[in-house]
XYZ file of C-alpha atoms in Angstrom:
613
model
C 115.938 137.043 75.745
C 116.744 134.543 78.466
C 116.821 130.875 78.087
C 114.084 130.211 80.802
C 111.951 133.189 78.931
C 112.769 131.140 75.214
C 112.046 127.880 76.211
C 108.786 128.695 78.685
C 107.335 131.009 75.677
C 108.665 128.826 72.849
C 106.686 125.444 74.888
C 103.389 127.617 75.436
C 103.929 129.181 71.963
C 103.785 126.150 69.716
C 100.964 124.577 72.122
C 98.793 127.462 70.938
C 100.440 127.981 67.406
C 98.922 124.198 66.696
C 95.501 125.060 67.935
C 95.433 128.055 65.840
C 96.683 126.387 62.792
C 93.837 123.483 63.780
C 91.015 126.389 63.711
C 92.322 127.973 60.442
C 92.757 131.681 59.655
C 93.031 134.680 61.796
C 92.947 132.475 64.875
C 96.279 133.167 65.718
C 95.358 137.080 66.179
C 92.255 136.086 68.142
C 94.203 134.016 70.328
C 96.776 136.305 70.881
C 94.335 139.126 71.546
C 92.255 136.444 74.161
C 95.815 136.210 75.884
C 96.361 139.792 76.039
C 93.044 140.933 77.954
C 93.507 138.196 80.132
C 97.158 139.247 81.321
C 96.547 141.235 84.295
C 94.255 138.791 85.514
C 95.664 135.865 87.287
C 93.625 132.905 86.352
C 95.157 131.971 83.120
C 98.800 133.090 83.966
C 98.756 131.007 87.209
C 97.050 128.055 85.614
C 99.709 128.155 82.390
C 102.349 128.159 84.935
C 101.424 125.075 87.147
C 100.557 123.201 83.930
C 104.066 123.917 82.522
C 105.963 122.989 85.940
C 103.910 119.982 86.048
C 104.500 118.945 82.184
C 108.557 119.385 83.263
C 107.764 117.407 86.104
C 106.157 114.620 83.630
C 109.283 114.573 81.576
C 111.397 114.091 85.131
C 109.327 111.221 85.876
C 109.641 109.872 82.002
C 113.200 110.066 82.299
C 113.258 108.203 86.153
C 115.490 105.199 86.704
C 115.055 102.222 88.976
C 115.522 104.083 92.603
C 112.559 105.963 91.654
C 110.161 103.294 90.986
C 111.414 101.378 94.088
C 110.454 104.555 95.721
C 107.077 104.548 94.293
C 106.276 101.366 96.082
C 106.069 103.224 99.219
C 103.516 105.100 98.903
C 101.885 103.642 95.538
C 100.482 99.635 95.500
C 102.097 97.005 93.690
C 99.335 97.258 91.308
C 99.485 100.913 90.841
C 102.844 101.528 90.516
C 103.130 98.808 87.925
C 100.242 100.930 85.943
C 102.049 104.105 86.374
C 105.435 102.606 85.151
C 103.792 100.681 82.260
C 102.059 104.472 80.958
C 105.323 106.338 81.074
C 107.030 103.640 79.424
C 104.867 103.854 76.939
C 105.488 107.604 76.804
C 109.236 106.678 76.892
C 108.383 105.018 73.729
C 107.358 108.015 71.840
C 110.512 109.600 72.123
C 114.359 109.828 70.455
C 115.138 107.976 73.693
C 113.145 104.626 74.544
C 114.423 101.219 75.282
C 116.206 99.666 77.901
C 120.042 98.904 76.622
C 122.778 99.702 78.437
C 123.140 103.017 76.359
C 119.234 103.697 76.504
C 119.809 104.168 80.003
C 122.639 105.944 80.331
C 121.788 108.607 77.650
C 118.581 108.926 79.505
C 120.556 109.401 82.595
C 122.958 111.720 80.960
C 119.866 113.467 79.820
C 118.206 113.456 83.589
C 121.514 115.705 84.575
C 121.076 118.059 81.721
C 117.433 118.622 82.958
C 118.907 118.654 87.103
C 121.793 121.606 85.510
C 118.495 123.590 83.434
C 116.187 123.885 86.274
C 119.304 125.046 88.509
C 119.331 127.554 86.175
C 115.460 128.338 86.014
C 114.206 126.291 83.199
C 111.184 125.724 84.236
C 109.337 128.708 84.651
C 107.768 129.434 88.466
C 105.285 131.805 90.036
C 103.192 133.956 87.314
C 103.295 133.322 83.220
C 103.849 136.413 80.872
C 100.684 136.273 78.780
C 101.706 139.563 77.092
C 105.022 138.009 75.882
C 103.400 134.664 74.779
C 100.717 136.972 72.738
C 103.593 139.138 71.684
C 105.274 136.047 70.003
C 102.217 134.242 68.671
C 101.612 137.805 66.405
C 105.445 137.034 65.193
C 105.943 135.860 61.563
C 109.157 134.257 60.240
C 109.982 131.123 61.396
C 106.513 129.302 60.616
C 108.009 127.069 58.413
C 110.511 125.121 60.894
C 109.160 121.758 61.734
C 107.275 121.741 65.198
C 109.855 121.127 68.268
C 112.905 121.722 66.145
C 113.018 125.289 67.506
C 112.742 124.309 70.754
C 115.267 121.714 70.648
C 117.562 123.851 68.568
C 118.138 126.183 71.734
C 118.591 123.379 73.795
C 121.434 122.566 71.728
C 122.542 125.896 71.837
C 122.624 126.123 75.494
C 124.692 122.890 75.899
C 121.646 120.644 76.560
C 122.148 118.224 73.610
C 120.657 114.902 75.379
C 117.393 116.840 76.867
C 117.111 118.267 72.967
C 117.497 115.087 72.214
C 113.885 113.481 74.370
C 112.109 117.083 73.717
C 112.408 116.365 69.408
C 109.406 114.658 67.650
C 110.573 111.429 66.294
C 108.211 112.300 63.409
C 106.965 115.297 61.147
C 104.031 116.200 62.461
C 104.424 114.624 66.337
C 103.806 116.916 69.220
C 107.098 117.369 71.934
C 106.316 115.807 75.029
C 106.751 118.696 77.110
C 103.976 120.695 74.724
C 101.771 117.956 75.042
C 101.841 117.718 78.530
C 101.403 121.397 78.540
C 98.021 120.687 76.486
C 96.566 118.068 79.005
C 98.011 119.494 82.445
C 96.436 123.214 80.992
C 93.049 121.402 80.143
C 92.808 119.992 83.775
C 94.075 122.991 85.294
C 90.971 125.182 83.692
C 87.995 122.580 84.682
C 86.557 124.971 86.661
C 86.974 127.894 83.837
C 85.020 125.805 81.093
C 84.483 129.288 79.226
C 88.311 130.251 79.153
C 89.253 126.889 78.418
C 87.024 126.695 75.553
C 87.643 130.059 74.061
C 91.553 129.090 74.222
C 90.473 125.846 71.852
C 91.823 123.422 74.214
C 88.307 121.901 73.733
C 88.794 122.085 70.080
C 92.667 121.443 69.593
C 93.769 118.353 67.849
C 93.405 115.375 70.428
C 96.645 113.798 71.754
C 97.451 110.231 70.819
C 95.310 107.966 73.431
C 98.040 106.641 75.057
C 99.552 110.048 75.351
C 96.231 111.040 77.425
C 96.073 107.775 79.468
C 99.730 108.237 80.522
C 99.574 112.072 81.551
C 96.070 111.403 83.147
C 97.925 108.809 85.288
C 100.922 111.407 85.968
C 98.703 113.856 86.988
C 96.566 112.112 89.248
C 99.450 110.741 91.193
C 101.008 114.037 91.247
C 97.774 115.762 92.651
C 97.585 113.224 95.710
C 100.930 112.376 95.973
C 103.185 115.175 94.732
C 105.082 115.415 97.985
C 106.256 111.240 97.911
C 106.959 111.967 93.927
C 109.323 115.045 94.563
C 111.193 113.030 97.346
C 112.167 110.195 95.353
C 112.967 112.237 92.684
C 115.172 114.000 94.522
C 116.634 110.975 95.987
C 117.174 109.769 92.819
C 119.113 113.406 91.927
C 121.428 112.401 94.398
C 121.652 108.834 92.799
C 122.729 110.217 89.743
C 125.967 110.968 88.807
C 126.747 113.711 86.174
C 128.475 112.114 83.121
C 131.827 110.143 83.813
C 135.029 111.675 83.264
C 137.824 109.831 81.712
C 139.301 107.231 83.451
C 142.644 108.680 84.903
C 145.878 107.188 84.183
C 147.280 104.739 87.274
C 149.656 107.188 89.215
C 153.164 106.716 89.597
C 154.173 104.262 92.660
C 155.447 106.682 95.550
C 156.217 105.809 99.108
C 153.172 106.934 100.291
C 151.148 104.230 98.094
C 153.805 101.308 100.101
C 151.570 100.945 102.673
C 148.620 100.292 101.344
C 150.082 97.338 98.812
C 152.065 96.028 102.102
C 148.198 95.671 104.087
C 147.044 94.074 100.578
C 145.441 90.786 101.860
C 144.299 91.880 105.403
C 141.480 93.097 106.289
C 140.721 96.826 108.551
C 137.995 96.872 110.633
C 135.699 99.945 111.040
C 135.697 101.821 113.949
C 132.903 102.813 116.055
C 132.311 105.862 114.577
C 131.692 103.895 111.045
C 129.762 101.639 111.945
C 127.654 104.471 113.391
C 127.455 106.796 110.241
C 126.685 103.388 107.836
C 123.686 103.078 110.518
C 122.408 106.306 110.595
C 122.623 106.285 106.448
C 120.197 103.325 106.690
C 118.141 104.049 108.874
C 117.687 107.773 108.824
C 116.009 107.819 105.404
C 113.608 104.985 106.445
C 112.593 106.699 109.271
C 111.549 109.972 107.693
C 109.793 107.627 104.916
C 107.535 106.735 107.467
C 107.113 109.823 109.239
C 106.300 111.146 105.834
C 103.929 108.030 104.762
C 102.224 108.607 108.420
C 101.001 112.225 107.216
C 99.432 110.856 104.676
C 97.719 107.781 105.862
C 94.205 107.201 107.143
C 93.724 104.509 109.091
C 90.996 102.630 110.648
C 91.054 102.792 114.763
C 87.431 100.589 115.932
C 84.814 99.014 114.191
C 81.230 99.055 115.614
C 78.895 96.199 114.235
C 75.910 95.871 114.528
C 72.862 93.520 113.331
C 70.736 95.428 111.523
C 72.034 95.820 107.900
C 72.967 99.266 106.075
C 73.974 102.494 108.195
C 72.043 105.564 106.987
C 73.313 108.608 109.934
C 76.601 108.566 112.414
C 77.264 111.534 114.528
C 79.782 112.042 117.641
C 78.165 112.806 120.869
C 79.096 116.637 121.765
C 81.153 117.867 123.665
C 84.132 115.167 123.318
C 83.385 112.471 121.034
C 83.939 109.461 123.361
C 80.426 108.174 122.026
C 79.017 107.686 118.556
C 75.960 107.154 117.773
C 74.273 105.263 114.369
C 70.865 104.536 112.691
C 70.568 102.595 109.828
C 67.783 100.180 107.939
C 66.650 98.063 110.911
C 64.923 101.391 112.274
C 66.606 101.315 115.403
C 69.075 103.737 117.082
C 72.863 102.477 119.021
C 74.901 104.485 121.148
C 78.645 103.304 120.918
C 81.676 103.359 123.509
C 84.170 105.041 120.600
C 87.621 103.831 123.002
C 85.930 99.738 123.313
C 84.098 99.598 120.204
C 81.050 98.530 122.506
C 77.242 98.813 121.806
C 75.969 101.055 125.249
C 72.323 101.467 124.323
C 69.670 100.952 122.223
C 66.776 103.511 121.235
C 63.637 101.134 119.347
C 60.655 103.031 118.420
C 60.807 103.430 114.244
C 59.132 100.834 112.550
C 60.502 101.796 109.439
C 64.617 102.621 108.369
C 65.694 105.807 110.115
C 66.802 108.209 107.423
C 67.318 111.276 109.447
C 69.557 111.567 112.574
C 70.348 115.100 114.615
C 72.797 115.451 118.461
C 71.704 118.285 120.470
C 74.804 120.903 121.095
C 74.921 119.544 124.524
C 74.752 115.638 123.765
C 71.439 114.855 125.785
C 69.196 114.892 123.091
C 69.058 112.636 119.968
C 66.422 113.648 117.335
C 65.727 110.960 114.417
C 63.284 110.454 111.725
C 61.906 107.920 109.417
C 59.837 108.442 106.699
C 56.926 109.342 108.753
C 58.137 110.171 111.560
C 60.440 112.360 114.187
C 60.884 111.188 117.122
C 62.970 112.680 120.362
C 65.460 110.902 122.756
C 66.932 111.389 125.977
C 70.126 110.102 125.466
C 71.052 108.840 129.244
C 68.078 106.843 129.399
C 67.270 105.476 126.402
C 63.683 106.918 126.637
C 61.591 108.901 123.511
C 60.721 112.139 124.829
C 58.119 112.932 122.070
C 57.360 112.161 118.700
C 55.884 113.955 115.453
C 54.148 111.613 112.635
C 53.053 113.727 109.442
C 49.599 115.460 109.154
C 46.885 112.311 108.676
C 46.456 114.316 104.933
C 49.893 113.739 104.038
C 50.334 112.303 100.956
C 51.796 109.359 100.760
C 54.611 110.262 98.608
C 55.659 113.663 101.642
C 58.869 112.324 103.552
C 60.537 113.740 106.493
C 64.235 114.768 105.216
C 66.063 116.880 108.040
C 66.481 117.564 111.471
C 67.729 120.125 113.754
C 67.983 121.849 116.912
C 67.790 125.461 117.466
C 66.997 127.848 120.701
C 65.493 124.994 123.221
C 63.491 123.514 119.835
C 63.895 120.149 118.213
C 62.750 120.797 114.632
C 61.974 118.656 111.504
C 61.844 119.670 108.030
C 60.068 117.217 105.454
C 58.738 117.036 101.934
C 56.131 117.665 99.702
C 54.651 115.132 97.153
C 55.901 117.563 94.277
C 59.134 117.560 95.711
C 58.973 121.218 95.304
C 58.595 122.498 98.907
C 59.234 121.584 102.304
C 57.657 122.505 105.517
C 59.638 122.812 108.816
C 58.032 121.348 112.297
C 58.280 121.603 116.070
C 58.647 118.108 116.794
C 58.082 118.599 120.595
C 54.698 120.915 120.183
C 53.712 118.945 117.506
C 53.097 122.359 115.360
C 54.034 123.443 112.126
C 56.083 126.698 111.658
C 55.665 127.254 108.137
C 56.185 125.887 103.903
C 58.836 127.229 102.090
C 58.102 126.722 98.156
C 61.088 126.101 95.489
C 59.422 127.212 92.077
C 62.098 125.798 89.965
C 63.681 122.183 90.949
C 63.048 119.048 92.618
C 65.046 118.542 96.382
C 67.282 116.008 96.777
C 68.298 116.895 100.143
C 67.695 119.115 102.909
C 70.096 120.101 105.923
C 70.015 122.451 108.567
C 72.648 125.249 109.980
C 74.251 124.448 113.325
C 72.395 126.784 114.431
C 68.833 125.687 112.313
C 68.156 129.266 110.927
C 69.118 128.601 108.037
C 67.945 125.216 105.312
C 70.640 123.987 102.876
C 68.684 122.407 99.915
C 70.162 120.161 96.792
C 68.387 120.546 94.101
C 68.323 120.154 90.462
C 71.482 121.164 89.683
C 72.226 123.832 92.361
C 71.758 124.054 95.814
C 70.011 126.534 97.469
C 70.497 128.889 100.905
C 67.062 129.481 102.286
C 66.366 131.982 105.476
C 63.872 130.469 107.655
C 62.859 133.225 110.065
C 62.549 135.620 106.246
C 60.916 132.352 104.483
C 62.973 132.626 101.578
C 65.455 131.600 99.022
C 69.025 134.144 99.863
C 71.477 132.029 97.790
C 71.831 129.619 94.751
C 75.258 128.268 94.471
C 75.494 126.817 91.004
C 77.842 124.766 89.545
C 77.167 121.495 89.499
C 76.291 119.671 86.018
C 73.792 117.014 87.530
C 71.436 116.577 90.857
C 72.838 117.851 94.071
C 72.478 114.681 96.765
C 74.960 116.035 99.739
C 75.052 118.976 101.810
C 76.424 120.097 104.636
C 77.350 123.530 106.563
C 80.043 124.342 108.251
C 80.681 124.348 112.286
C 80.410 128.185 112.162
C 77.619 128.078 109.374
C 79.793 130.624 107.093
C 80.683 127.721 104.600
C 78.934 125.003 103.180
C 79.513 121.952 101.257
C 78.028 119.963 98.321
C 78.094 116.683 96.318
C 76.458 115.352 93.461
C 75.889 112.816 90.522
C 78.394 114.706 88.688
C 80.924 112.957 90.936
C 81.946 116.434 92.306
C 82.473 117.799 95.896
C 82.349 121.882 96.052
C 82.886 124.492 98.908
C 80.870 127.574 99.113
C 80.993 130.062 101.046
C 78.036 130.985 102.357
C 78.728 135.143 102.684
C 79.566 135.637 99.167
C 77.919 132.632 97.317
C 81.429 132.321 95.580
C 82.550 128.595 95.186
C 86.143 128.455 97.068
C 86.873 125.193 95.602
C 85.783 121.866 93.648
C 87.305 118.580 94.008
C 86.664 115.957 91.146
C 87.124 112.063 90.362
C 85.220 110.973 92.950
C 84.691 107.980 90.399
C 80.976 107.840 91.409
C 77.546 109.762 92.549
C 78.658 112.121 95.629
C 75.996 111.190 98.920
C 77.457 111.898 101.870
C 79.649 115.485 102.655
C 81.423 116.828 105.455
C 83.612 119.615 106.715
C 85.997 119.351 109.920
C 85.669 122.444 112.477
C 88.660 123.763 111.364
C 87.403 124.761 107.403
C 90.161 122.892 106.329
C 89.513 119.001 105.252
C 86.433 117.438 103.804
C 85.342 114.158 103.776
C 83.485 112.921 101.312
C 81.031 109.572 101.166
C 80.040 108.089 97.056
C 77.327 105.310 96.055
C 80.119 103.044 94.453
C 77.668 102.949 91.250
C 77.619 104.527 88.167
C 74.291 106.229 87.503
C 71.675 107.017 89.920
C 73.318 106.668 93.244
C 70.209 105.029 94.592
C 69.365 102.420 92.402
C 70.876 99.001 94.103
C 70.668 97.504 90.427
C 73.767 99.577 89.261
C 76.902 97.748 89.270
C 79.541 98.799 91.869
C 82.841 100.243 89.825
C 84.231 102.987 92.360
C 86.341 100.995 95.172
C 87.353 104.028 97.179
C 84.103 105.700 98.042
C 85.317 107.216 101.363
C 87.371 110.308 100.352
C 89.698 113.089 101.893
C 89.789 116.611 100.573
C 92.426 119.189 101.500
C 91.318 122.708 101.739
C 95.141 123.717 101.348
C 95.786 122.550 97.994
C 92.345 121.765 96.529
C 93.821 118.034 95.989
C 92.902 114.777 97.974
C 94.844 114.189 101.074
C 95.263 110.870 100.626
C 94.598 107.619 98.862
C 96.360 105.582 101.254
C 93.480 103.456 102.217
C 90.023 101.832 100.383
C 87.781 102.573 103.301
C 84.618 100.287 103.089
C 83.147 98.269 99.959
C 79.730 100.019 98.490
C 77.850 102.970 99.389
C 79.108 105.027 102.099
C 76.008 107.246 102.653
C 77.080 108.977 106.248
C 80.300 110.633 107.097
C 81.247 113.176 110.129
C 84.335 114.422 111.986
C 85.522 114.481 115.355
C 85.007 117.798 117.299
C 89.010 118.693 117.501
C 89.019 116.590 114.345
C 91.563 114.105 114.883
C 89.091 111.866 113.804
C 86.321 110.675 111.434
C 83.593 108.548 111.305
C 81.575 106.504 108.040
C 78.795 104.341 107.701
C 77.114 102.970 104.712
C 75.662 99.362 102.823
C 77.799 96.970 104.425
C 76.350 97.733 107.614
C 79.343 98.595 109.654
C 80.198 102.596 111.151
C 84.258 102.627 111.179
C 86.082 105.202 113.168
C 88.579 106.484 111.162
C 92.236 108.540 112.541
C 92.812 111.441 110.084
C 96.580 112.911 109.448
């Protein structure tokens, strides 16, 4: 058997040898029979895979010297880095390896080049895992007795990696290797959205890692997920920094005629030419430049502010068909229009007497439609003027609230809610008429959106959200998988997909043809409120209360500082945490029509136009 097949089976084998030995007889056979139906699936065998390049990727960064954490001020802050560097120190720590002497660092060093030379050679293990082999060996008997990690360092040694056997060996009886506990927490995090598999592979149940362990890894891994690309470059650079082990020094060479010369020009000095002084420049600066062009596709930044007087911003929207004007509502009930190139306030619509809650742009941009919670009312958007307005039945409860808005085939249309929470009606807010009730037997709304083209309702409920037909009057899809309340939605341009948020601190993608979740993007650090997708299906922006708990309670204490958040489609990771965004709730967000841009409003009363990579 290979080296790359030993050590990749050997890692994955003693990761699940330990949970079986944790969850006592027969497991072993259970877990190797679990691994075996799952091997022509690809789930598990892609997920083992990215969890054991990441764990060799934890051990790079464990071993990284002083270039690389110089490097990690580019993209990282001061603060952050210093976090990150104080958690893999403390990894460092747990290994046959810490300290920083002179010797520490060059046996780590020595040990960095053994681990460049083994992934030349295809340590790490890429593309699919073999689940049949890794069931294969768990079944195997023999060699139960060895201490954990001494087989796996003992073909290290064999191969002629002494120094990386050296960081991969327990210190103690009984400690986990690095690289298999790394393999424990990046597998965990790679199966969050497989709770069942994860469970029934006892990574629920295995013996916890050490706390500082599982602070340190968390912190790898969520660096790695939004900045993997800035990570692999200045670990790279720092490949190039570092030099395989040094030779012996060479004896001095005998004095021949051609060494005359040079101790004749002893004492003067030889200028560089042009053509050196033009290679040391492009040395310099040709590495900072592609920093930045690298740190520029990742960075959000903020292009106009638009202030108003009127405190909190509940809606934003671009004015169709270009975006050169933006348009807000907020708590002071009244309605701005917004030069997006000057920053300047154009117009004012005043007619709510109450916060607008509910704010909808007609596909050709002459038509503003916003509610309170009362009210609808309709705006011509070159004048300034209300076209028409809607107030709820006078035998509305008191407790019914209007909660979305829409235009669809020459209508302006307004959905709202019933006192049980449990159904919503939909409105012509021009006729003044209603169109019909639409009942949801089995959860409370939360929110309500319609389809571009308002033929279709997007609900949040309990803990799912549900597709409902409005033409049919029913329920067609319930996308589950959120753990609490669903407070965002939003469809796509085309309608096919959809998105949702909740107080689980999740953002998911659905789509909308299937019902099948395409992705889920977690650690939003608080309740999700806001959700968008850009045109192109392939970014999502995401707006959070800043407050742990109910994300509409003003009592709760504001602990998330980046509530404004970019998703990538590509990669299922966040774009980008180059930037804060704005202090407390963000509870609007929307994109640009080509998407260059985006746009977020929330407590602090200000809408900020944002430029997107």
């Amino acid at each position: 058997m290979e080296l790359v097949q030993k050590l990749s089976l050997l890692t994955a084998r003693q990761l699940f040898a330990d949970i079986a030995a944790a969850r006592g007889e027969g497991a072993r056979v259970q877990l190797a029979d679990l691994l075996d139906r799952h091997a022509d699936g690809a789930l598990l065998a892609a997920a083992l895979a990215r969890a054991q390049a990441r764990s060799w990727k934890a051990v790079e960064i464990v071993l990284a010297g002083e270039s690389f954490w110089d490097g990690c001020m580019v993209f990282l802050s001061p603060e952050d880095s210093r976090a990150l560097r104080a958690r893999v120190e403390s990894l460092r720590e747990q290994t046959l390896l810490p300290g920083s002497t002179e010797a520490a660092v060059e046996r780590r060093r020595q040990c960095l080049h053994e681990l460049r030379k083994a992934h030349q050679a295809g340590l790490q293990v890429e593309g699919t895992f073999n689940l049949r082999a890794l069931a294969q060996s768990l079944r195997a008997t023999g060699d139960e007795a060895e201490a954990p990690g001494k087989r796996l360092a003992g073909e290290l040694r064999r191969a002629d990696y002494p120094a990386l056997a050296d960081l991969l060996e327990p210190r103690r009886a009984g400690d986990v290797p690095l690289v298999v506990a790394a393999l424990q927490h990046f597998l965990r995090r790679e199966l969050d959205n497989a709770p069942d598999l994860r469970q029934a592979l006892g990574l629920d149940t295995a013996r916890p890692l050490p706390e500082s362990q599982e602070a340190a890894l968390g912190m790898i891994g969520d660096v790695m997920a939004v900045h993997g690309r800035g990570l692999q470059e200045w670990l790279s650079d720092e490949e190039a920094d570092t030099p395989p082990p040094k030779p012996p020094a060479p004896a001095p060479a005998a004095s021949t005629d051609e060494a005359a010369p040079a101790e004749e020009g002893r004492g003067s000095t030889k200028r560089p030419g042009l053509w050196a002084w033009a290679g040391t420049l492009a040395v310099l600066v040709i590495p900072i430049l592609l920093m930045l062009w690298v740190v520029r596709g990742y960075t959000v930044t903020e292009e106009q502010r638009f202030v108003g007087d009127g405190g909190p911003v509940r809606s934003v929207a671009f004015l169709p068909p270009d975006g050169r004007q933006i348009v807000s509502a907020g708590d002071d009930g009244t309605l701005r229009l917004w030069d997006a190139q000057t920053g300047q306030e154009v117009r004012k619509f005043k007619g709510h007497v109450s916060k607008v809650t509910g704010l909808a742009v007609s596909a050709d941009g002459r038509r503003l439609l916003s509610s309170d919670k009362d009210t609808a009312r309709l705006w011509d958007v070159e004048s300034g003027k209300e076209v028409n307005g809607l107030a709820l039945p006078a035998d509305a409860n008191p407790e019914d609230s209007l909660i979305a808005l829409g235009f669809a085939e020459g209508r302006s249309l307004a959905l709202f809610r019933t006192k049980s929470g449990k159904l919503f009606q939909i409105w012509d807010v021009k006729d003044k008429k209603g169109l019909g009730t639409f009942p949801g037997e089995e959860a409370v709304l939360h929110c309500l959106t319609l389809s571009p083209d308002a033929r279709h309702a997007l609900c949040g409920e309990n803990d799912f959200a549900s597709l409902w037909d409005l033409k049919k009057g029913k329920r067609t899809l319930r996308l589950e998988g959120h753990t609490g309340p669903v407070t965002a939605v939003a469809f796509s341009a085309d309608g096919s997909r959809a998105v949702t948020g909740g107080v689980d601190e999740t953002v998911r993608v659905w789509d909308l043809g299937t019902g099948k979740q395409l992705e889920a993007f977690s650690k939003t650090a608080s309740p999700v409120v806001a959700v968008a997708l850009d045109r192109a299906g392939k970014r999502v922006l995401s707006g959070a209360s800043g407050r742990k708990g109910s994300p509409f309670n003003p009592k709760n204490r504001i602990e998330d500082r980046r509530p404004l958040r970019l998703w990538d489609m590509a990669t299922g990771r966040e774009r980008t945490s180059l930037f804060t965004g704005p202090e407390g709730a963000v509870w609007s967000v929307a994109f640009a029509p080509d998407g260059s841009r985006a746009l977020s409003g929330g407590e602090d009363g200000v809408v900020r136009l944002w430029v997107v990579p």
